[in-house]
Amino acid sequence: MHKGRYEISWEKLGSMCKELALKVYKEFQPECVIGISKGGLPVATVLSSIFRVDLYPVRLSYRKMDIGTFSSPQWSVAPTSKVKGKKVLLVDDISISGETLRIVKEKILWIGANEVKTATLSIHTHSKKPDFYILETDALIIHPWDKWIVKDGKFELHPEYQEE
């Protein structure tokens, strides 16, 4: 399914976040940021700092203990009521089906946010596109926070990134 590999270094992540922030700022000035855990939180943290607004995490995932487990995303941390009346930037690392972004956005609007825009670092060519993104590639994207795991007291490449 993937065509090659695209590795994002911490330095590249910083420049991508700055580029994403400028893209967002041209059309939307958020009053808070919601980051979808896990992968969306590093990006959301940087963006909330750039925009100088509060960051609130949510957890809605197909995964449990870093393993794809569920056929549909499951809530473990719901959005805060502090989004009521605000313009919210909803952030994740990647959009593929767009399902997680859609469900969280609906919940945020139901709570009473005035407006919600979505942003991710990347998408694939077949992805449901968020309002803002930087990278479009069909490569396997290796984010810097996901690259390594600890096994038997030593670092090794995350199993999902090991070539067969």
mmCIF file of N, CA, C and O in Angstrom, residues 48-127:
data_model
loop_
_atom_site.group_PDB
_atom_site.id
_atom_site.type_symbol
_atom_site.label_atom_id
_atom_site.label_comp_id
_atom_site.label_asym_id
_atom_site.label_seq_id
_atom_site.Cartn_x
_atom_site.Cartn_y
_atom_site.Cartn_z
ATOM 1 N N SER A 48 -0.195 25.169 19.366
ATOM 2 C CA SER A 48 -0.785 25.970 20.446
ATOM 3 C C SER A 48 0.221 26.974 20.990
ATOM 4 O O SER A 48 -0.146 28.095 21.347
ATOM 5 N N SER A 49 1.485 26.608 21.034
ATOM 6 C CA SER A 49 2.521 27.548 21.477
ATOM 7 C C SER A 49 2.713 28.676 20.468
ATOM 8 O O SER A 49 2.838 29.839 20.840
ATOM 9 N N ILE A 50 2.730 28.332 19.190
ATOM 10 C CA ILE A 50 2.874 29.358 18.143
ATOM 11 C C ILE A 50 1.714 30.345 18.190
ATOM 12 O O ILE A 50 1.910 31.560 18.087
ATOM 13 N N PHE A 51 0.487 29.827 18.354
ATOM 14 C CA PHE A 51 -0.697 30.692 18.386
ATOM 15 C C PHE A 51 -0.957 31.306 19.760
ATOM 16 O O PHE A 51 -1.841 32.145 19.905
ATOM 17 N N ARG A 52 -0.195 30.848 20.769
ATOM 18 C CA ARG A 52 -0.333 31.344 22.147
ATOM 19 C C ARG A 52 -1.753 31.173 22.670
ATOM 20 O O ARG A 52 -2.366 32.092 23.202
ATOM 21 N N VAL A 53 -2.259 29.941 22.492
ATOM 22 C CA VAL A 53 -3.595 29.580 22.977
ATOM 23 C C VAL A 53 -3.496 28.286 23.772
ATOM 24 O O VAL A 53 -2.499 27.562 23.691
ATOM 25 N N ASP A 54 -4.543 27.977 24.524
ATOM 26 C CA ASP A 54 -4.563 26.756 25.317
ATOM 27 C C ASP A 54 -4.673 25.514 24.437
ATOM 28 O O ASP A 54 -5.281 25.541 23.361
ATOM 29 N N LEU A 55 -4.089 24.432 24.948
ATOM 30 C CA LEU A 55 -4.131 23.127 24.298
ATOM 31 C C LEU A 55 -4.920 22.165 25.180
ATOM 32 O O LEU A 55 -4.692 22.108 26.397
ATOM 33 N N TYR A 56 -5.839 21.430 24.567
ATOM 34 C CA TYR A 56 -6.607 20.412 25.273
ATOM 35 C C TYR A 56 -6.465 19.086 24.516
ATOM 36 O O TYR A 56 -6.692 19.038 23.307
ATOM 37 N N PRO A 57 -6.108 18.007 25.222
ATOM 38 C CA PRO A 57 -5.979 16.711 24.553
ATOM 39 C C PRO A 57 -7.291 15.941 24.524
ATOM 40 O O PRO A 57 -8.154 16.119 25.377
ATOM 41 N N VAL A 58 -7.423 15.094 23.512
ATOM 42 C CA VAL A 58 -8.483 14.092 23.459
ATOM 43 C C VAL A 58 -7.838 12.779 23.049
ATOM 44 O O VAL A 58 -6.739 12.756 22.497
ATOM 45 N N ARG A 59 -8.535 11.703 23.324
ATOM 46 C CA ARG A 59 -8.057 10.385 22.894
ATOM 47 C C ARG A 59 -9.232 9.650 22.287
ATOM 48 O O ARG A 59 -10.206 9.325 22.969
ATOM 49 N N LEU A 60 -9.148 9.447 20.994
ATOM 50 C CA LEU A 60 -10.123 8.676 20.234
ATOM 51 C C LEU A 60 -9.296 7.864 19.255
ATOM 52 O O LEU A 60 -8.655 8.434 18.375
ATOM 53 N N SER A 61 -9.266 6.563 19.420
ATOM 54 C CA SER A 61 -8.287 5.790 18.667
ATOM 55 C C SER A 61 -8.780 4.397 18.308
ATOM 56 O O SER A 61 -9.616 3.815 19.000
ATOM 57 N N TYR A 62 -8.204 3.885 17.229
ATOM 58 C CA TYR A 62 -8.391 2.496 16.828
ATOM 59 C C TYR A 62 -7.431 1.592 17.603
ATOM 60 O O TYR A 62 -7.515 0.385 17.526
ATOM 61 N N ARG A 63 -6.502 2.207 18.339
ATOM 62 C CA ARG A 63 -5.420 1.470 18.989
ATOM 63 C C ARG A 63 -5.589 1.379 20.499
ATOM 64 O O ARG A 63 -6.175 2.248 21.113
ATOM 65 N N LYS A 64 -5.009 0.322 21.048
ATOM 66 C CA LYS A 64 -4.879 0.158 22.487
ATOM 67 C C LYS A 64 -3.474 -0.377 22.717
ATOM 68 O O LYS A 64 -3.069 -1.356 22.076
ATOM 69 N N MET A 65 -2.735 0.283 23.599
ATOM 70 C CA MET A 65 -1.345 -0.100 23.871
ATOM 71 C C MET A 65 -0.533 -0.157 22.571
ATOM 72 O O MET A 65 0.271 -1.051 22.341
ATOM 73 N N ASP A 66 -0.798 0.812 21.678
ATOM 74 C CA ASP A 66 -0.067 0.989 20.420
ATOM 75 C C ASP A 66 -0.320 -0.117 19.392
ATOM 76 O O ASP A 66 0.427 -0.264 18.439
ATOM 77 N N ILE A 67 -1.387 -0.875 19.561
ATOM 78 C CA ILE A 67 -1.710 -1.940 18.607
ATOM 79 C C ILE A 67 -3.123 -1.704 18.087
ATOM 80 O O ILE A 67 -4.054 -1.492 18.863
ATOM 81 N N GLY A 68 -3.284 -1.721 16.758
ATOM 82 C CA GLY A 68 -4.608 -1.580 16.165
ATOM 83 C C GLY A 68 -5.516 -2.678 16.694
ATOM 84 O O GLY A 68 -5.252 -3.860 16.484
ATOM 85 N N THR A 69 -6.573 -2.288 17.412
ATOM 86 C CA THR A 69 -7.405 -3.246 18.137
ATOM 87 C C THR A 69 -8.877 -3.150 17.745
ATOM 88 O O THR A 69 -9.565 -4.151 17.688
ATOM 89 N N PHE A 70 -9.345 -1.935 17.486
ATOM 90 C CA PHE A 70 -10.780 -1.711 17.302
ATOM 91 C C PHE A 70 -11.123 -1.482 15.832
ATOM 92 O O PHE A 70 -10.327 -0.939 15.073
ATOM 93 N N SER A 71 -12.342 -1.857 15.438
ATOM 94 C CA SER A 71 -12.793 -1.635 14.060
ATOM 95 C C SER A 71 -13.297 -0.210 13.856
ATOM 96 O O SER A 71 -13.387 0.265 12.729
ATOM 97 N N SER A 72 -13.619 0.465 14.945
ATOM 98 C CA SER A 72 -13.993 1.879 14.892
ATOM 99 C C SER A 72 -13.296 2.578 16.061
ATOM 100 O O SER A 72 -12.999 1.952 17.074
ATOM 101 N N PRO A 73 -13.033 3.868 15.936
ATOM 102 C CA PRO A 73 -12.309 4.551 17.011
ATOM 103 C C PRO A 73 -13.102 4.592 18.310
ATOM 104 O O PRO A 73 -14.322 4.754 18.295
ATOM 105 N N GLN A 74 -12.393 4.435 19.435
ATOM 106 C CA GLN A 74 -13.000 4.393 20.758
ATOM 107 C C GLN A 74 -12.530 5.582 21.590
ATOM 108 O O GLN A 74 -11.344 5.911 21.591
ATOM 109 N N TRP A 75 -13.450 6.209 22.324
ATOM 110 C CA TRP A 75 -13.119 7.327 23.216
ATOM 111 C C TRP A 75 -12.462 6.816 24.491
ATOM 112 O O TRP A 75 -12.931 5.857 25.077
ATOM 113 N N SER A 76 -11.395 7.487 24.915
ATOM 114 C CA SER A 76 -10.893 7.288 26.276
ATOM 115 C C SER A 76 -10.677 8.628 26.969
ATOM 116 O O SER A 76 -10.643 8.671 28.186
ATOM 117 N N VAL A 77 -10.562 9.720 26.202
ATOM 118 C CA VAL A 77 -10.533 11.075 26.766
ATOM 119 C C VAL A 77 -11.376 11.960 25.852
ATOM 120 O O VAL A 77 -11.026 12.181 24.692
ATOM 121 N N ALA A 78 -12.494 12.444 26.370
ATOM 122 C CA ALA A 78 -13.431 13.269 25.593
ATOM 123 C C ALA A 78 -13.016 14.738 25.629
ATOM 124 O O ALA A 78 -12.259 15.163 26.505
ATOM 125 N N PRO A 79 -13.518 15.532 24.685
ATOM 126 C CA PRO A 79 -13.204 16.968 24.679
ATOM 127 C C PRO A 79 -13.747 17.687 25.914
ATOM 128 O O PRO A 79 -14.786 17.322 26.455
ATOM 129 N N THR A 80 -13.061 18.726 26.313
ATOM 130 C CA THR A 80 -13.445 19.554 27.447
ATOM 131 C C THR A 80 -14.546 20.542 27.062
ATOM 132 O O THR A 80 -14.633 20.969 25.911
ATOM 133 N N SER A 81 -15.327 20.941 28.036
ATOM 134 C CA SER A 81 -16.366 21.956 27.807
ATOM 135 C C SER A 81 -15.753 23.347 27.615
ATOM 136 O O SER A 81 -16.466 24.282 27.242
ATOM 137 N N LYS A 82 -14.454 23.490 27.842
ATOM 138 C CA LYS A 82 -13.786 24.792 27.672
ATOM 139 C C LYS A 82 -13.745 25.242 26.219
ATOM 140 O O LYS A 82 -13.376 26.372 25.940
ATOM 141 N N VAL A 83 -14.158 24.386 25.290
ATOM 142 C CA VAL A 83 -14.204 24.782 23.875
ATOM 143 C C VAL A 83 -15.472 25.568 23.552
ATOM 144 O O VAL A 83 -15.569 26.162 22.477
ATOM 145 N N LYS A 84 -16.424 25.584 24.467
ATOM 146 C CA LYS A 84 -17.706 26.256 24.221
ATOM 147 C C LYS A 84 -17.478 27.725 23.871
ATOM 148 O O LYS A 84 -16.769 28.442 24.565
ATOM 149 N N GLY A 85 -18.073 28.134 22.750
ATOM 150 C CA GLY A 85 -17.987 29.515 22.310
ATOM 151 C C GLY A 85 -16.678 29.896 21.644
ATOM 152 O O GLY A 85 -16.450 31.068 21.343
ATOM 153 N N LYS A 86 -15.801 28.934 21.368
ATOM 154 C CA LYS A 86 -14.475 29.241 20.819
ATOM 155 C C LYS A 86 -14.293 28.744 19.394
ATOM 156 O O LYS A 86 -14.982 27.844 18.935
ATOM 157 N N LYS A 87 -13.299 29.355 18.737
ATOM 158 C CA LYS A 87 -12.815 28.870 17.443
ATOM 159 C C LYS A 87 -11.716 27.858 17.751
ATOM 160 O O LYS A 87 -10.708 28.210 18.358
ATOM 161 N N VAL A 88 -11.914 26.610 17.325
ATOM 162 C CA VAL A 88 -11.038 25.508 17.708
ATOM 163 C C VAL A 88 -10.281 24.975 16.490
ATOM 164 O O VAL A 88 -10.873 24.715 15.445
ATOM 165 N N LEU A 89 -8.974 24.790 16.676
ATOM 166 C CA LEU A 89 -8.171 24.091 15.682
ATOM 167 C C LEU A 89 -7.979 22.666 16.193
ATOM 168 O O LEU A 89 -7.392 22.454 17.254
ATOM 169 N N LEU A 90 -8.489 21.700 15.456
ATOM 170 C CA LEU A 90 -8.400 20.286 15.798
ATOM 171 C C LEU A 90 -7.233 19.678 15.031
ATOM 172 O O LEU A 90 -7.194 19.755 13.805
ATOM 173 N N VAL A 91 -6.286 19.070 15.764
ATOM 174 C CA VAL A 91 -5.016 18.651 15.159
ATOM 175 C C VAL A 91 -4.760 17.158 15.363
ATOM 176 O O VAL A 91 -4.910 16.635 16.464
ATOM 177 N N ASP A 92 -4.312 16.509 14.277
ATOM 178 C CA ASP A 92 -3.812 15.136 14.340
ATOM 179 C C ASP A 92 -2.563 15.065 13.466
ATOM 180 O O ASP A 92 -2.264 16.009 12.726
ATOM 181 N N ASP A 93 -1.830 13.959 13.550
ATOM 182 C CA ASP A 93 -0.612 13.857 12.755
ATOM 183 C C ASP A 93 -0.911 13.551 11.291
ATOM 184 O O ASP A 93 -0.265 14.076 10.394
ATOM 185 N N ILE A 94 -1.914 12.701 11.029
ATOM 186 C CA ILE A 94 -2.244 12.307 9.660
ATOM 187 C C ILE A 94 -3.743 12.059 9.550
ATOM 188 O O ILE A 94 -4.385 11.670 10.521
ATOM 189 N N SER A 95 -4.275 12.311 8.382
ATOM 190 C CA SER A 95 -5.659 11.945 8.085
ATOM 191 C C SER A 95 -5.617 10.881 7.005
ATOM 192 O O SER A 95 -4.986 11.071 5.966
ATOM 193 N N ILE A 96 -6.304 9.770 7.270
ATOM 194 C CA ILE A 96 -6.408 8.727 6.245
ATOM 195 C C ILE A 96 -7.880 8.619 5.852
ATOM 196 O O ILE A 96 -8.288 9.135 4.828
ATOM 197 N N SER A 97 -8.697 8.025 6.702
ATOM 198 C CA SER A 97 -10.133 7.939 6.409
ATOM 199 C C SER A 97 -10.855 9.221 6.813
ATOM 200 O O SER A 97 -11.960 9.490 6.354
ATOM 201 N N GLY A 98 -10.247 9.991 7.710
ATOM 202 C CA GLY A 98 -10.882 11.200 8.215
ATOM 203 C C GLY A 98 -11.884 10.939 9.317
ATOM 204 O O GLY A 98 -12.480 11.865 9.866
ATOM 205 N N GLU A 99 -12.072 9.677 9.678
ATOM 206 C CA GLU A 99 -13.095 9.293 10.647
ATOM 207 C C GLU A 99 -12.833 9.880 12.032
ATOM 208 O O GLU A 99 -13.738 10.416 12.671
ATOM 209 N N THR A 100 -11.607 9.800 12.500
ATOM 210 C CA THR A 100 -11.286 10.324 13.827
ATOM 211 C C THR A 100 -11.522 11.837 13.866
ATOM 212 O O THR A 100 -12.171 12.341 14.790
ATOM 213 N N LEU A 101 -11.026 12.545 12.873
ATOM 214 C CA LEU A 101 -11.241 13.996 12.823
ATOM 215 C C LEU A 101 -12.731 14.332 12.783
ATOM 216 O O LEU A 101 -13.189 15.247 13.462
ATOM 217 N N ARG A 102 -13.494 13.586 11.987
ATOM 218 C CA ARG A 102 -14.937 13.845 11.852
ATOM 219 C C ARG A 102 -15.653 13.661 13.180
ATOM 220 O O ARG A 102 -16.453 14.503 13.596
ATOM 221 N N ILE A 103 -15.365 12.560 13.865
ATOM 222 C CA ILE A 103 -16.050 12.266 15.127
ATOM 223 C C ILE A 103 -15.703 13.303 16.194
ATOM 224 O O ILE A 103 -16.583 13.798 16.907
ATOM 225 N N VAL A 104 -14.423 13.642 16.308
ATOM 226 C CA VAL A 104 -14.019 14.640 17.310
ATOM 227 C C VAL A 104 -14.613 16.004 16.970
ATOM 228 O O VAL A 104 -15.126 16.701 17.849
ATOM 229 N N LYS A 105 -14.590 16.374 15.706
ATOM 230 C CA LYS A 105 -15.163 17.665 15.295
ATOM 231 C C LYS A 105 -16.650 17.743 15.651
ATOM 232 O O LYS A 105 -17.112 18.748 16.200
ATOM 233 N N GLU A 106 -17.391 16.682 15.354
ATOM 234 C CA GLU A 106 -18.820 16.655 15.695
ATOM 235 C C GLU A 106 -19.035 16.839 17.195
ATOM 236 O O GLU A 106 -19.931 17.579 17.616
ATOM 237 N N LYS A 107 -18.225 16.171 17.994
ATOM 238 C CA LYS A 107 -18.349 16.254 19.457
ATOM 239 C C LYS A 107 -18.037 17.672 19.939
ATOM 240 O O LYS A 107 -18.728 18.211 20.806
ATOM 241 N N ILE A 108 -17.002 18.292 19.370
ATOM 242 C CA ILE A 108 -16.621 19.654 19.758
ATOM 243 C C ILE A 108 -17.737 20.638 19.403
ATOM 244 O O ILE A 108 -18.073 21.530 20.186
ATOM 245 N N LEU A 109 -18.317 20.479 18.229
ATOM 246 C CA LEU A 109 -19.430 21.348 17.829
ATOM 247 C C LEU A 109 -20.651 21.102 18.723
ATOM 248 O O LEU A 109 -21.348 22.047 19.099
ATOM 249 N N TRP A 110 -20.907 19.852 19.079
ATOM 250 C CA TRP A 110 -22.025 19.518 19.960
ATOM 251 C C TRP A 110 -21.838 20.179 21.329
ATOM 252 O O TRP A 110 -22.809 20.658 21.925
ATOM 253 N N ILE A 111 -20.600 20.243 21.811
ATOM 254 C CA ILE A 111 -20.312 20.898 23.092
ATOM 255 C C ILE A 111 -20.575 22.401 23.008
ATOM 256 O O ILE A 111 -20.907 23.026 24.006
ATOM 257 N N GLY A 112 -20.457 22.970 21.804
ATOM 258 C CA GLY A 112 -20.773 24.386 21.653
ATOM 259 C C GLY A 112 -19.667 25.260 21.094
ATOM 260 O O GLY A 112 -19.742 26.487 21.201
ATOM 261 N N ALA A 113 -18.652 24.658 20.481
ATOM 262 C CA ALA A 113 -17.619 25.473 19.824
ATOM 263 C C ALA A 113 -18.268 26.296 18.714
ATOM 264 O O ALA A 113 -19.203 25.826 18.057
ATOM 265 N N ASN A 114 -17.775 27.512 18.515
ATOM 266 C CA ASN A 114 -18.309 28.368 17.450
ATOM 267 C C ASN A 114 -17.914 27.872 16.067
ATOM 268 O O ASN A 114 -18.710 27.929 15.132
ATOM 269 N N GLU A 115 -16.661 27.411 15.953
ATOM 270 C CA GLU A 115 -16.144 26.965 14.666
ATOM 271 C C GLU A 115 -15.000 25.993 14.920
ATOM 272 O O GLU A 115 -14.230 26.170 15.851
ATOM 273 N N VAL A 116 -14.895 24.978 14.052
ATOM 274 C CA VAL A 116 -13.809 24.005 14.166
ATOM 275 C C VAL A 116 -13.179 23.806 12.797
ATOM 276 O O VAL A 116 -13.876 23.523 11.824
ATOM 277 N N LYS A 117 -11.871 23.964 12.733
ATOM 278 C CA LYS A 117 -11.090 23.662 11.526
ATOM 279 C C LYS A 117 -10.131 22.540 11.873
ATOM 280 O O LYS A 117 -9.651 22.437 13.001
ATOM 281 N N THR A 118 -9.838 21.687 10.887
ATOM 282 C CA THR A 118 -8.970 20.539 11.107
ATOM 283 C C THR A 118 -7.620 20.735 10.428
ATOM 284 O O THR A 118 -7.533 21.339 9.353
ATOM 285 N N ALA A 119 -6.570 20.199 11.072
ATOM 286 C CA ALA A 119 -5.216 20.309 10.528
ATOM 287 C C ALA A 119 -4.432 19.045 10.835
ATOM 288 O O ALA A 119 -4.550 18.488 11.934
ATOM 289 N N THR A 120 -3.646 18.601 9.873
ATOM 290 C CA THR A 120 -2.732 17.479 10.073
ATOM 291 C C THR A 120 -1.410 17.818 9.378
ATOM 292 O O THR A 120 -1.373 18.683 8.495
ATOM 293 N N LEU A 121 -0.368 17.130 9.781
ATOM 294 C CA LEU A 121 0.902 17.293 9.078
ATOM 295 C C LEU A 121 0.800 16.711 7.683
ATOM 296 O O LEU A 121 1.298 17.285 6.726
ATOM 297 N N SER A 122 0.147 15.544 7.569
ATOM 298 C CA SER A 122 0.206 14.836 6.303
ATOM 299 C C SER A 122 -1.090 14.114 5.962
ATOM 300 O O SER A 122 -1.951 13.906 6.814
ATOM 301 N N ILE A 123 -1.155 13.744 4.686
ATOM 302 C CA ILE A 123 -2.247 12.935 4.147
ATOM 303 C C ILE A 123 -1.649 12.011 3.087
ATOM 304 O O ILE A 123 -0.527 12.229 2.629
ATOM 305 N N HIS A 124 -2.400 10.996 2.695
ATOM 306 C CA HIS A 124 -2.065 10.182 1.527
ATOM 307 C C HIS A 124 -2.953 10.658 0.379
ATOM 308 O O HIS A 124 -3.940 11.377 0.597
ATOM 309 N N THR A 125 -2.633 10.271 -0.846
ATOM 310 C CA THR A 125 -3.417 10.750 -1.994
ATOM 311 C C THR A 125 -4.876 10.316 -1.906
ATOM 312 O O THR A 125 -5.759 11.003 -2.416
ATOM 313 N N HIS A 126 -5.164 9.201 -1.250
ATOM 314 C CA HIS A 126 -6.528 8.702 -1.128
ATOM 315 C C HIS A 126 -7.214 9.176 0.166
ATOM 316 O O HIS A 126 -8.346 8.799 0.432
ATOM 317 N N SER A 127 -6.541 9.993 0.955
ATOM 318 C CA SER A 127 -7.057 10.423 2.260
ATOM 319 C C SER A 127 -8.226 11.384 2.146
ATOM 320 O O SER A 127 -8.349 12.121 1.165
#
